[in-house]
PDB file of C-alpha atoms in Angstrom:
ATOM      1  CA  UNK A 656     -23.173 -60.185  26.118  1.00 69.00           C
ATOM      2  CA  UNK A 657     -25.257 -57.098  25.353  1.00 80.00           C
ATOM      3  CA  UNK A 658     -23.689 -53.403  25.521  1.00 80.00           C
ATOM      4  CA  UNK A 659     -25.831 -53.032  28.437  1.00 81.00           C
ATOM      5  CA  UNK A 660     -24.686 -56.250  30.220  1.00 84.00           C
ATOM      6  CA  UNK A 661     -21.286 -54.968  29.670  1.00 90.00           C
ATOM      7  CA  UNK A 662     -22.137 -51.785  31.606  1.00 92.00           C
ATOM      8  CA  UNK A 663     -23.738 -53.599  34.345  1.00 94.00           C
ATOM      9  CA  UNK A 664     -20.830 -56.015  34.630  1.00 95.00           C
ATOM     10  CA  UNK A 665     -18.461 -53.355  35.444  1.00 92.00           C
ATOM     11  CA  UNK A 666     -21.111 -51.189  37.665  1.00 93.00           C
ATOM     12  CA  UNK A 667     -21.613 -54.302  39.385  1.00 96.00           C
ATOM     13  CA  UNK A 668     -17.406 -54.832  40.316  1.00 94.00           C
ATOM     14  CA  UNK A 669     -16.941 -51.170  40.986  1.00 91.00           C
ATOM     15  CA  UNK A 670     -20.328 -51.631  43.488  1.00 93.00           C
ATOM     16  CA  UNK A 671     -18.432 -54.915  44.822  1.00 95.00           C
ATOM     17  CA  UNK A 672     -14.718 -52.987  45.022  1.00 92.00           C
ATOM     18  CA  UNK A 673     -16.461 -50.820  47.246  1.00 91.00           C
ATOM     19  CA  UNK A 674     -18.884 -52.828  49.111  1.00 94.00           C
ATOM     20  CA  UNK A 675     -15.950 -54.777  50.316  1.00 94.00           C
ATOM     21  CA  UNK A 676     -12.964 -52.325  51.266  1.00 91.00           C
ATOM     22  CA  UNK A 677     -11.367 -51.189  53.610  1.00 91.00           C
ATOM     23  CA  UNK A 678     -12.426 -47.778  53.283  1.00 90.00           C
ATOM     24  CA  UNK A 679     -16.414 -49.104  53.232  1.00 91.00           C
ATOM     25  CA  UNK A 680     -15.932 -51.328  56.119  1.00 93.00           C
ATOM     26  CA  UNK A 681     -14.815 -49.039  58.575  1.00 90.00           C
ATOM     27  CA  UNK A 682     -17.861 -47.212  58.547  1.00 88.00           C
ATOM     28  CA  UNK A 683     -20.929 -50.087  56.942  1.00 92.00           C
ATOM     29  CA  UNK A 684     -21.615 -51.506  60.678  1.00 92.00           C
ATOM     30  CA  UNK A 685     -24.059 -53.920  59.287  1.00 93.00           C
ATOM     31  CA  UNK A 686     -21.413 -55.295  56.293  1.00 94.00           C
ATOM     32  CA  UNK A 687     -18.977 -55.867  59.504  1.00 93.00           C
ATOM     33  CA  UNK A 688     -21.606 -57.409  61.596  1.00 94.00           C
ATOM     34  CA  UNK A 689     -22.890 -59.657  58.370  1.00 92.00           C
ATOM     35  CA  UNK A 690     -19.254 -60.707  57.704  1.00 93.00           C
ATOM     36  CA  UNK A 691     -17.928 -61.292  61.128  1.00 89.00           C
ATOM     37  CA  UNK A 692     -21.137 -64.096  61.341  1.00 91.00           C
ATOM     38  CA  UNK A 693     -20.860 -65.581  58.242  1.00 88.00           C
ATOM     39  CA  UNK A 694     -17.490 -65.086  56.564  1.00 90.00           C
ATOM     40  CA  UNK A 695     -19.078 -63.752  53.982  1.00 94.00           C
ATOM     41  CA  UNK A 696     -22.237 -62.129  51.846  1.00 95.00           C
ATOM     42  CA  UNK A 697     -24.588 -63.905  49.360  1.00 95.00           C
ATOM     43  CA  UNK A 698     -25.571 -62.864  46.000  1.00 96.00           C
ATOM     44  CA  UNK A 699     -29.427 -62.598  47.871  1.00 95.00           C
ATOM     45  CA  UNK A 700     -28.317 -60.418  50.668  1.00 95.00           C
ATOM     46  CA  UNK A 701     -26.072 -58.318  48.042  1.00 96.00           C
ATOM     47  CA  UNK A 702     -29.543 -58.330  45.397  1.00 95.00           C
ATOM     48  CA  UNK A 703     -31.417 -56.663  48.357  1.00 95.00           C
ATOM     49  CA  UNK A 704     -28.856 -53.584  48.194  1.00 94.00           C
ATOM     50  CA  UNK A 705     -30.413 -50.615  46.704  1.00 93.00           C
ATOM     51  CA  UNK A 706     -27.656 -49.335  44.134  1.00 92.00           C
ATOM     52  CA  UNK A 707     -27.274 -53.199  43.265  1.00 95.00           C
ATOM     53  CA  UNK A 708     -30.984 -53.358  42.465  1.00 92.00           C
ATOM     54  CA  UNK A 709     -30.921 -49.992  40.479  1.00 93.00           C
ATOM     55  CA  UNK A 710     -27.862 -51.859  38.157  1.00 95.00           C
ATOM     56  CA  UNK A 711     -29.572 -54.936  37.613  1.00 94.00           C
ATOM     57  CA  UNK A 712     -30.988 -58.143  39.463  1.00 94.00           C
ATOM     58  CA  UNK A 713     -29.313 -60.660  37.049  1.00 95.00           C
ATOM     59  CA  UNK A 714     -27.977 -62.879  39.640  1.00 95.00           C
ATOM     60  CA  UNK A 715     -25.472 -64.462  36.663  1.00 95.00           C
ATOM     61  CA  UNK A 716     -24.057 -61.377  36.035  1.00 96.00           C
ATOM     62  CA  UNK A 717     -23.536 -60.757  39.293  1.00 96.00           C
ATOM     63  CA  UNK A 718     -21.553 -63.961  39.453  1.00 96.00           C
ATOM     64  CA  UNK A 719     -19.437 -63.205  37.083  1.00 96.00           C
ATOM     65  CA  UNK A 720     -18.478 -59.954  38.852  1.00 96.00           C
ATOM     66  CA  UNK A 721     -17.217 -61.207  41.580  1.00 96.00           C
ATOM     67  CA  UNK A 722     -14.788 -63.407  39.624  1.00 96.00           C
ATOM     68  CA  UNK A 723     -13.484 -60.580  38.285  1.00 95.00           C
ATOM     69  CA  UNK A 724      -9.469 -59.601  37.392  1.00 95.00           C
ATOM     70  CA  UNK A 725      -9.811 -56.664  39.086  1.00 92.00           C
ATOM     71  CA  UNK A 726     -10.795 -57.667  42.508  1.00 94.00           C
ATOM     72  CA  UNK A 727      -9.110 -61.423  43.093  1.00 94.00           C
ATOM     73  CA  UNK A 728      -7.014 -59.516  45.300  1.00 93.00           C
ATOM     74  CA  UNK A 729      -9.949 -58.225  47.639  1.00 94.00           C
ATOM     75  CA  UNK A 730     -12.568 -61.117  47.217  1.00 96.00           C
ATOM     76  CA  UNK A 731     -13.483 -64.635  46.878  1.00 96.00           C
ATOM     77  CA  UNK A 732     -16.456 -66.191  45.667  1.00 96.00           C
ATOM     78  CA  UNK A 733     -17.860 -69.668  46.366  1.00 96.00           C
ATOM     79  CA  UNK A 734     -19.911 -70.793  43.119  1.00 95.00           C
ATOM     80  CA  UNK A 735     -21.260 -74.071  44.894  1.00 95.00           C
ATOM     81  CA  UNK A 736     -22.481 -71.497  48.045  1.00 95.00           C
ATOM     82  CA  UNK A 737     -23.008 -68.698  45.948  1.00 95.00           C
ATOM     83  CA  UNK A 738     -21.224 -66.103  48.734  1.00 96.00           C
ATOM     84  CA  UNK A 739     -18.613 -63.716  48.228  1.00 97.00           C
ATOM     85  CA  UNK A 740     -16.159 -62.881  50.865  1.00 96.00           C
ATOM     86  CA  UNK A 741     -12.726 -61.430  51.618  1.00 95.00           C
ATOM     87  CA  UNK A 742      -9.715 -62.887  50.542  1.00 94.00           C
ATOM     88  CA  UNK A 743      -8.111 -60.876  54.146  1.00 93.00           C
ATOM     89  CA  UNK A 744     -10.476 -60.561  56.877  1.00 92.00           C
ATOM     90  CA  UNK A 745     -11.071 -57.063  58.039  1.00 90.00           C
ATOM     91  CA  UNK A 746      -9.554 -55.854  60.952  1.00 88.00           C
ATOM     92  CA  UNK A 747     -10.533 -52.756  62.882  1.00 80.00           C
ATOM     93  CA  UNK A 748      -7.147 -52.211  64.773  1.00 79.00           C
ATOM     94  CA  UNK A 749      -4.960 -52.640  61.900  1.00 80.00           C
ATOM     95  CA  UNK A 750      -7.296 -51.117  59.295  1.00 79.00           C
ATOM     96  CA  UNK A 751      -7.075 -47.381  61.186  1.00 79.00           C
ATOM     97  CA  UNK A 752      -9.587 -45.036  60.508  1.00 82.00           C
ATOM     98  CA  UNK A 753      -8.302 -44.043  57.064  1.00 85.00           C
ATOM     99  CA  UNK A 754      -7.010 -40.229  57.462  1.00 86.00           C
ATOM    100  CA  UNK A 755      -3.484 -41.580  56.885  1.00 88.00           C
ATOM    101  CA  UNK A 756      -5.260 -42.142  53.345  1.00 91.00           C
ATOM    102  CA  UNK A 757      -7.549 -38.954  53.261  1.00 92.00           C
ATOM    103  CA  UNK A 758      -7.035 -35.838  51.644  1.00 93.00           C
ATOM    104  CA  UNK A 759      -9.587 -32.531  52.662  1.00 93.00           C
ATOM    105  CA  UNK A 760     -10.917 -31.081  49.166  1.00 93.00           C
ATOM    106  CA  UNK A 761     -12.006 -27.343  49.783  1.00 91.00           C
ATOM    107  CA  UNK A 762     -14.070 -24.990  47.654  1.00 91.00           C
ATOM    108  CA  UNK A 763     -16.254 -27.507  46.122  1.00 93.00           C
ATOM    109  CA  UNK A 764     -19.017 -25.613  44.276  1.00 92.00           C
ATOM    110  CA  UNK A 765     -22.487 -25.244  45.685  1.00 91.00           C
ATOM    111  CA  UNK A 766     -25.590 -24.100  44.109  1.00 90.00           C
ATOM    112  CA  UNK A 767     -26.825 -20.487  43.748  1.00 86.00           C
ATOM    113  CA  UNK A 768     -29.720 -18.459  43.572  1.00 82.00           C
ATOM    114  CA  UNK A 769     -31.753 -18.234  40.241  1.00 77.00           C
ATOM    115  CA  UNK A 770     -30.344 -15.118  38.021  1.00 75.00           C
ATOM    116  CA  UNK A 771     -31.114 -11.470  39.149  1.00 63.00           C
ATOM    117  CA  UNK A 772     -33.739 -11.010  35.889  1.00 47.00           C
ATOM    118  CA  UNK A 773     -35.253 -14.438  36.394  1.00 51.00           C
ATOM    119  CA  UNK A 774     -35.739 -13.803  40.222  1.00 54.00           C
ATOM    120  CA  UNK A 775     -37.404 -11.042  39.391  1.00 54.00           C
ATOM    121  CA  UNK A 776     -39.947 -12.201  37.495  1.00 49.00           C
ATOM    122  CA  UNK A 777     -40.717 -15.228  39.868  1.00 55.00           C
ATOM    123  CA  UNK A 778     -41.225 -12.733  42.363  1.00 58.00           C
ATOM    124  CA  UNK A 779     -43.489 -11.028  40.702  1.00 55.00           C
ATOM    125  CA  UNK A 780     -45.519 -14.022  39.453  1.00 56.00           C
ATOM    126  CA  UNK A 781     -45.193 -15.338  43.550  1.00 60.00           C
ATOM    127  CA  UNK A 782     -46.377 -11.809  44.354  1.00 63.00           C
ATOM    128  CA  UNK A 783     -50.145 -11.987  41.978  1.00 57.00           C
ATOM    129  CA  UNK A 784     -50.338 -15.919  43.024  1.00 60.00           C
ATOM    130  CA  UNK A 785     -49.975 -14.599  46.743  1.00 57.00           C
ATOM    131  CA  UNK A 786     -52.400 -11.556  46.529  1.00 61.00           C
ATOM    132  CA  UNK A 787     -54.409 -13.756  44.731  1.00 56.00           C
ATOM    133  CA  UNK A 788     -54.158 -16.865  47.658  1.00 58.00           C
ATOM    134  CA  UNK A 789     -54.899 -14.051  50.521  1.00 55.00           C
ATOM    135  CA  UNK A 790     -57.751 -12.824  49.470  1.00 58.00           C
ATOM    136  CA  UNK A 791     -60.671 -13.618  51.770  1.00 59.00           C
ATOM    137  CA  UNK A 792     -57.765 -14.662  54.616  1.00 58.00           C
ATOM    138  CA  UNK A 793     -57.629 -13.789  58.346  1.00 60.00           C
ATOM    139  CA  UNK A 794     -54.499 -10.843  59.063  1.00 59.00           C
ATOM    140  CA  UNK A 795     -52.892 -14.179  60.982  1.00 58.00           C
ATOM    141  CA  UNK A 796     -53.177 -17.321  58.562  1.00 55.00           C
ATOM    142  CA  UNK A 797     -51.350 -14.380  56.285  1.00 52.00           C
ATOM    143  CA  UNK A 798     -48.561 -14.042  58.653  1.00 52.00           C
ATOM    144  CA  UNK A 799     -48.481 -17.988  58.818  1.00 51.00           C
ATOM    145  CA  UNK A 800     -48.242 -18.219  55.055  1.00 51.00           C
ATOM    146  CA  UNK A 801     -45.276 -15.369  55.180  1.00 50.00           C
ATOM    147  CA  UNK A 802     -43.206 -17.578  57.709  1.00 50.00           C
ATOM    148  CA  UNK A 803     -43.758 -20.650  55.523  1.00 53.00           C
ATOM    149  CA  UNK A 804     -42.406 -18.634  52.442  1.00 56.00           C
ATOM    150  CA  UNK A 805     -39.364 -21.187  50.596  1.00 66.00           C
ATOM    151  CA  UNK A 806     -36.118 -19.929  51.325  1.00 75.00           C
ATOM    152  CA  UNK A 807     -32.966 -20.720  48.986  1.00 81.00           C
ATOM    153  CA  UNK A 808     -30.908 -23.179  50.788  1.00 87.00           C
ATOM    154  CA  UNK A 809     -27.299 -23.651  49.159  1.00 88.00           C
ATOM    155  CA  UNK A 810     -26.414 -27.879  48.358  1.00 91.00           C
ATOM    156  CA  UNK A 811     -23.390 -29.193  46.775  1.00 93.00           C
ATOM    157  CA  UNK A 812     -23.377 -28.736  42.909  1.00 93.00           C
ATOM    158  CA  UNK A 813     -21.119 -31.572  42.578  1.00 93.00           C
ATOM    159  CA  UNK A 814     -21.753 -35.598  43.468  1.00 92.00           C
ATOM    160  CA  UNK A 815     -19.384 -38.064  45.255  1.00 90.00           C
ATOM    161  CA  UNK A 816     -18.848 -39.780  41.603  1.00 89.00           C
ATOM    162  CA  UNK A 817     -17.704 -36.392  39.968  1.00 94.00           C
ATOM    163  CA  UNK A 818     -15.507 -35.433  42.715  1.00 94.00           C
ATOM    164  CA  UNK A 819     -14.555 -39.361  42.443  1.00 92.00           C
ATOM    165  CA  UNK A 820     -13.505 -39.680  39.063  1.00 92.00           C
ATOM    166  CA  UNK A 821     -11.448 -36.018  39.620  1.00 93.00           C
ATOM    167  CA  UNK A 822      -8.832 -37.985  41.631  1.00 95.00           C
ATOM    168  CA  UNK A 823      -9.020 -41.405  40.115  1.00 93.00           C
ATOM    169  CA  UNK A 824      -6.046 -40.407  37.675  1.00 94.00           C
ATOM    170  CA  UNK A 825      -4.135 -40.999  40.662  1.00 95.00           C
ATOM    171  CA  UNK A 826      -5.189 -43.955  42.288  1.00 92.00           C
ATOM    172  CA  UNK A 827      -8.324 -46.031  43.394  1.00 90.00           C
ATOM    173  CA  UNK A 828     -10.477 -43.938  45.332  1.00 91.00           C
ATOM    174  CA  UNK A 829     -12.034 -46.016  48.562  1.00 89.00           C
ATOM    175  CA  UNK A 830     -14.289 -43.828  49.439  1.00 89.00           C
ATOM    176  CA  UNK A 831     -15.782 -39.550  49.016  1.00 91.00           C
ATOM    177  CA  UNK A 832     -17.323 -38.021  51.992  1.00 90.00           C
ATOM    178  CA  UNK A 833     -19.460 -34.478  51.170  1.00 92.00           C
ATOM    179  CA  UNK A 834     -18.884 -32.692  54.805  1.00 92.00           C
ATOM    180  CA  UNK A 835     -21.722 -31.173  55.828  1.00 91.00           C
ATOM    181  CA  UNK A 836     -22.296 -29.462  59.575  1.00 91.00           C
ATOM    182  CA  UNK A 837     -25.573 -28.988  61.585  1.00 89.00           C
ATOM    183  CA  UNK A 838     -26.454 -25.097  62.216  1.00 85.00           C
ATOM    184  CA  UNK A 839     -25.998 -24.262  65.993  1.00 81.00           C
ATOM    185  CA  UNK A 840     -27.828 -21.039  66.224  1.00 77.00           C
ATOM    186  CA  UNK A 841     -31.491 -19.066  63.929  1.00 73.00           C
ATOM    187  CA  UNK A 842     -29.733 -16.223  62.530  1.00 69.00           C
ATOM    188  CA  UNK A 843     -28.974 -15.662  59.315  1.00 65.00           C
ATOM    189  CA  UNK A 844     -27.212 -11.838  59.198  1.00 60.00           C
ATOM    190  CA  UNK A 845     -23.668 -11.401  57.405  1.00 59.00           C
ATOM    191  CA  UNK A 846     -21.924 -11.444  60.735  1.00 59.00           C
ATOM    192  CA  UNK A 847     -23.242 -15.059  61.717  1.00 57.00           C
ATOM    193  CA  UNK A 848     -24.673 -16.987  58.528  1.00 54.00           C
ATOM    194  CA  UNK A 849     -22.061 -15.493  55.830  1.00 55.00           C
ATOM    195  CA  UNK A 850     -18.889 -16.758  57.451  1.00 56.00           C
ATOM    196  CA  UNK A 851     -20.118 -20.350  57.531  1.00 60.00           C
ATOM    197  CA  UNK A 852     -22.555 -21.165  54.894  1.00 68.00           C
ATOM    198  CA  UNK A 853     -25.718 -21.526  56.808  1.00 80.00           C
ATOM    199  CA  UNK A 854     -27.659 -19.006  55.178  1.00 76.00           C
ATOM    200  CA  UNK A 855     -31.510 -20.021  54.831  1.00 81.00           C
ATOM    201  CA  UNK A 856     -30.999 -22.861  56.955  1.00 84.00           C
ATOM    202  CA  UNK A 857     -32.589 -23.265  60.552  1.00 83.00           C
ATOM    203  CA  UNK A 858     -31.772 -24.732  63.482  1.00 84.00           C
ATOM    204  CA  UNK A 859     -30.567 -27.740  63.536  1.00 86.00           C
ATOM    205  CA  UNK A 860     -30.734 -28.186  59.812  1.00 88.00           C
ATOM    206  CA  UNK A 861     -27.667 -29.433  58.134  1.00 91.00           C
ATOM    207  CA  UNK A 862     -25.805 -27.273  55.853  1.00 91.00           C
ATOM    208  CA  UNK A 863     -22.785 -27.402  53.203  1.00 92.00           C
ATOM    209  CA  UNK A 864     -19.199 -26.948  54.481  1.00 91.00           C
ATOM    210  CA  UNK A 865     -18.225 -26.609  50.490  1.00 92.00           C
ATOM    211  CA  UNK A 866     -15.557 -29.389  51.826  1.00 93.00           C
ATOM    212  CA  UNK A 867     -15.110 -33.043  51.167  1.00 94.00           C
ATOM    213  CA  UNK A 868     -12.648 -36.258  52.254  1.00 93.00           C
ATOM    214  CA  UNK A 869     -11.187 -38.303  49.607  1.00 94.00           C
ATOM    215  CA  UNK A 870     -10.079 -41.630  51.007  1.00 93.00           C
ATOM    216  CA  UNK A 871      -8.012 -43.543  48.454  1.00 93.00           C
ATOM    217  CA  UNK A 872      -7.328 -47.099  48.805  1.00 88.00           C
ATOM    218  CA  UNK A 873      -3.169 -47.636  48.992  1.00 88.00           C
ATOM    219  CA  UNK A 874      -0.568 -44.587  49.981  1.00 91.00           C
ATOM    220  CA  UNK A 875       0.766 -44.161  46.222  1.00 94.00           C
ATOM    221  CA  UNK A 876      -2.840 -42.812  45.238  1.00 93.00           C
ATOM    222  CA  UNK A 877      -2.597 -40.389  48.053  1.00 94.00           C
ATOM    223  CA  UNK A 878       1.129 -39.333  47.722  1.00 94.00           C
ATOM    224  CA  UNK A 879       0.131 -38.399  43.744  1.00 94.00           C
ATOM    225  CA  UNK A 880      -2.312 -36.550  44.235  1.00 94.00           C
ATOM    226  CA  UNK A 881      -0.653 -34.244  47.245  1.00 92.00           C
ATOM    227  CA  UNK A 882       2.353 -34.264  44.937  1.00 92.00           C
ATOM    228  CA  UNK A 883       0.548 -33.168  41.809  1.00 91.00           C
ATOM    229  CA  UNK A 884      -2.066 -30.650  43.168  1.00 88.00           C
ATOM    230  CA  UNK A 885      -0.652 -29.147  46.662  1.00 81.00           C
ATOM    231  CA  UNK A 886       1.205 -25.831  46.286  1.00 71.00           C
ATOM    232  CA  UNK A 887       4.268 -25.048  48.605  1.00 65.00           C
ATOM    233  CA  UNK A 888       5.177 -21.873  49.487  1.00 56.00           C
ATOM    234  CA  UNK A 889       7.652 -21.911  46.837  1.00 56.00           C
ATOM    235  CA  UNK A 890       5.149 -21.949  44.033  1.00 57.00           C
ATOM    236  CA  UNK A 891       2.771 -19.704  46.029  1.00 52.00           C
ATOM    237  CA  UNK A 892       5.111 -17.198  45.917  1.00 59.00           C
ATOM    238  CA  UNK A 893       6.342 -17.625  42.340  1.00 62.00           C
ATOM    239  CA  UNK A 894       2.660 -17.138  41.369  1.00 59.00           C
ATOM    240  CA  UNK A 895       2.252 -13.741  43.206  1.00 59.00           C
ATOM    241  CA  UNK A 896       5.728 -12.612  41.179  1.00 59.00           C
ATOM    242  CA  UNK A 897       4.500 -13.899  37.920  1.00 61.00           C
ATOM    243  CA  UNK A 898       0.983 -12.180  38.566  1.00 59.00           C
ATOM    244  CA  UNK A 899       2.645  -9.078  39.379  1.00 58.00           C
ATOM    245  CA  UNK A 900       5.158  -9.021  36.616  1.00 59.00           C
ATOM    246  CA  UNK A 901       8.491 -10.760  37.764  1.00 54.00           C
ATOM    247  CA  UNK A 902       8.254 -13.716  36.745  1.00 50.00           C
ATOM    248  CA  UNK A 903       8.082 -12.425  32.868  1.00 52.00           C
ATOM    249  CA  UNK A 904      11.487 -10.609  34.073  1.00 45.00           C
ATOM    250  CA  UNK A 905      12.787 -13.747  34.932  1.00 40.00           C
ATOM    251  CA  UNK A 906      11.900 -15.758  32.528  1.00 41.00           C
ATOM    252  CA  UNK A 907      13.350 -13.057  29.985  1.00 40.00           C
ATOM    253  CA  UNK A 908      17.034 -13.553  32.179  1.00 42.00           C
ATOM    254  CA  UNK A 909      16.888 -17.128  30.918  1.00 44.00           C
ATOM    255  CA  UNK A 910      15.345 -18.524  33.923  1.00 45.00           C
ATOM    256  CA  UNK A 911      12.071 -20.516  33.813  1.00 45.00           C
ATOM    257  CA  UNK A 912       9.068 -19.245  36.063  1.00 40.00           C
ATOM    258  CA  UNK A 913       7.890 -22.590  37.526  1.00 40.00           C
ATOM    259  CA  UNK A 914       4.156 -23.942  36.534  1.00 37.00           C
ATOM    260  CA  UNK A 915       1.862 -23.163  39.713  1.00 34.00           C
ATOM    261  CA  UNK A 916      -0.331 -26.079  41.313  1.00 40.00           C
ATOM    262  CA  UNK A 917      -3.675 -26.282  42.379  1.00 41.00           C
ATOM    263  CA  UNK A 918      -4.225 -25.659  46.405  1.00 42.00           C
ATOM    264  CA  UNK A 919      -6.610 -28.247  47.649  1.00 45.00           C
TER     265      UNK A 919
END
């Protein structure tokens, strides 16, 4: 095989991994619907996906994903048939909702307004386009074209696969959900817009809660992440002393100021 058959093979059993978990199923209606009629999915109906499309429509190689290693566990596939199903049918009851799994990621990074300086000089190159656009107009088509001015509207400067492949160190990841919220109300002053994000957004738009659920596959994944990355109050505290100067002290007295960990 190619370098770029090689790729595709292993896009196409990390599309499969997911297509068929636990974590996808609770939520893909139509994958629960499809399997609870047929047992199972074809190579067609799977070719018709958009992200499998975007990888490749080499049914063959497709094949050969889902007799993968890595996922004999979670699937089966029927050469003579060509359909791929689950080794354990999914079940809604015992397959909870997945928070037991779930972690909430806060802080995630969201986009920002061009530079001071390079504002600046869009706003005055908007300003000579705009004079230039109004000449000859009515005093209200140039109030229309002032409410239809673009306002900057903060997204997520992050993807699902880069917050993904942060926490796949620790275990499979089923599944990242970017939270976002729908704005409940048109104003956009410090008191209501600056405590929740939705500046530049109107009503009824949906906005960026900067938040996002990580869903990993098994418990262990979970339990190493929490245990790596969520700060007690212990080393909280310890942080504030060695930020303020104690911690030097005692590390000087022979003890050792503990390593702080990152708050999720």
């Amino acid at each position: 095989m190619t370098s770029a058959d090689d790729s595709a093979l292993s896009s196409f059993v990390e599309r499969l991994g997911f297509f068929f978990s636990d974590s996808n199923l609770r939520r893909d209606k139509w994958m629960r619907a499809k399997l609870d009629e047929s047992g199972g999915l074809t190579l067609d109906d799977l070719l018709s996906f958009n992200t499998i499309k975007t990888i490749s429509t080499d049914k063959a190689l497709l094949a050969k994903a889902a007799e993968d290693a890595d996922l004999k566990d979670l699937i089966s596939y029927d050469a003579e048939k060509e359909v791929i199903s689950r080794r354990v049918k999914f079940d809604r009851e015992t397959a909870g909702d997945g928070h037991e799994l779930s972690i909430v990621v806060q802080n995630l990074p969201l986009t920002t307004p061009p530079p001071e300086e390079e504002k600046a000089a869009d706003d005055g190159k908007a300003e000579e386009e705009k004079k230039a656009a109004e000449d000859g107009k009515s005093e209200e088509e140039k109030k229309d074209a002032e409410d239809c001015k673009p306002v900057f509207k903060p997204r997520y400067a992050v993807n699902r696969d880069e917050v993904k492949a942060l926490f796949e160190p620790y275990g499979k990841v089923g599944i990242v959900q970017l939270r976002w919220a729908k704005k409940h109300h048109d104003r956009d002053d410090d008191k209501h817009a600056g405590q929740d994000g939705s500046r530049g957004y109107g009503r009824g738009e949906s906005y960026p809660l900067g938040m996002a659920f990580v869903e990993f596959q098994n418990a262990d994944g979970m339990n190493a992440a929490c245990a790596d990355l969520i700060a007690d109050k212990a080393d909280v505290g310890d942080e504030k002393k060695k930020e303020s100067g104690e911690g030097d002290e005692a590390k000087a007295a022979g003890g050792e100021a503990p390593r702080p960990k990152t708050t999720l």
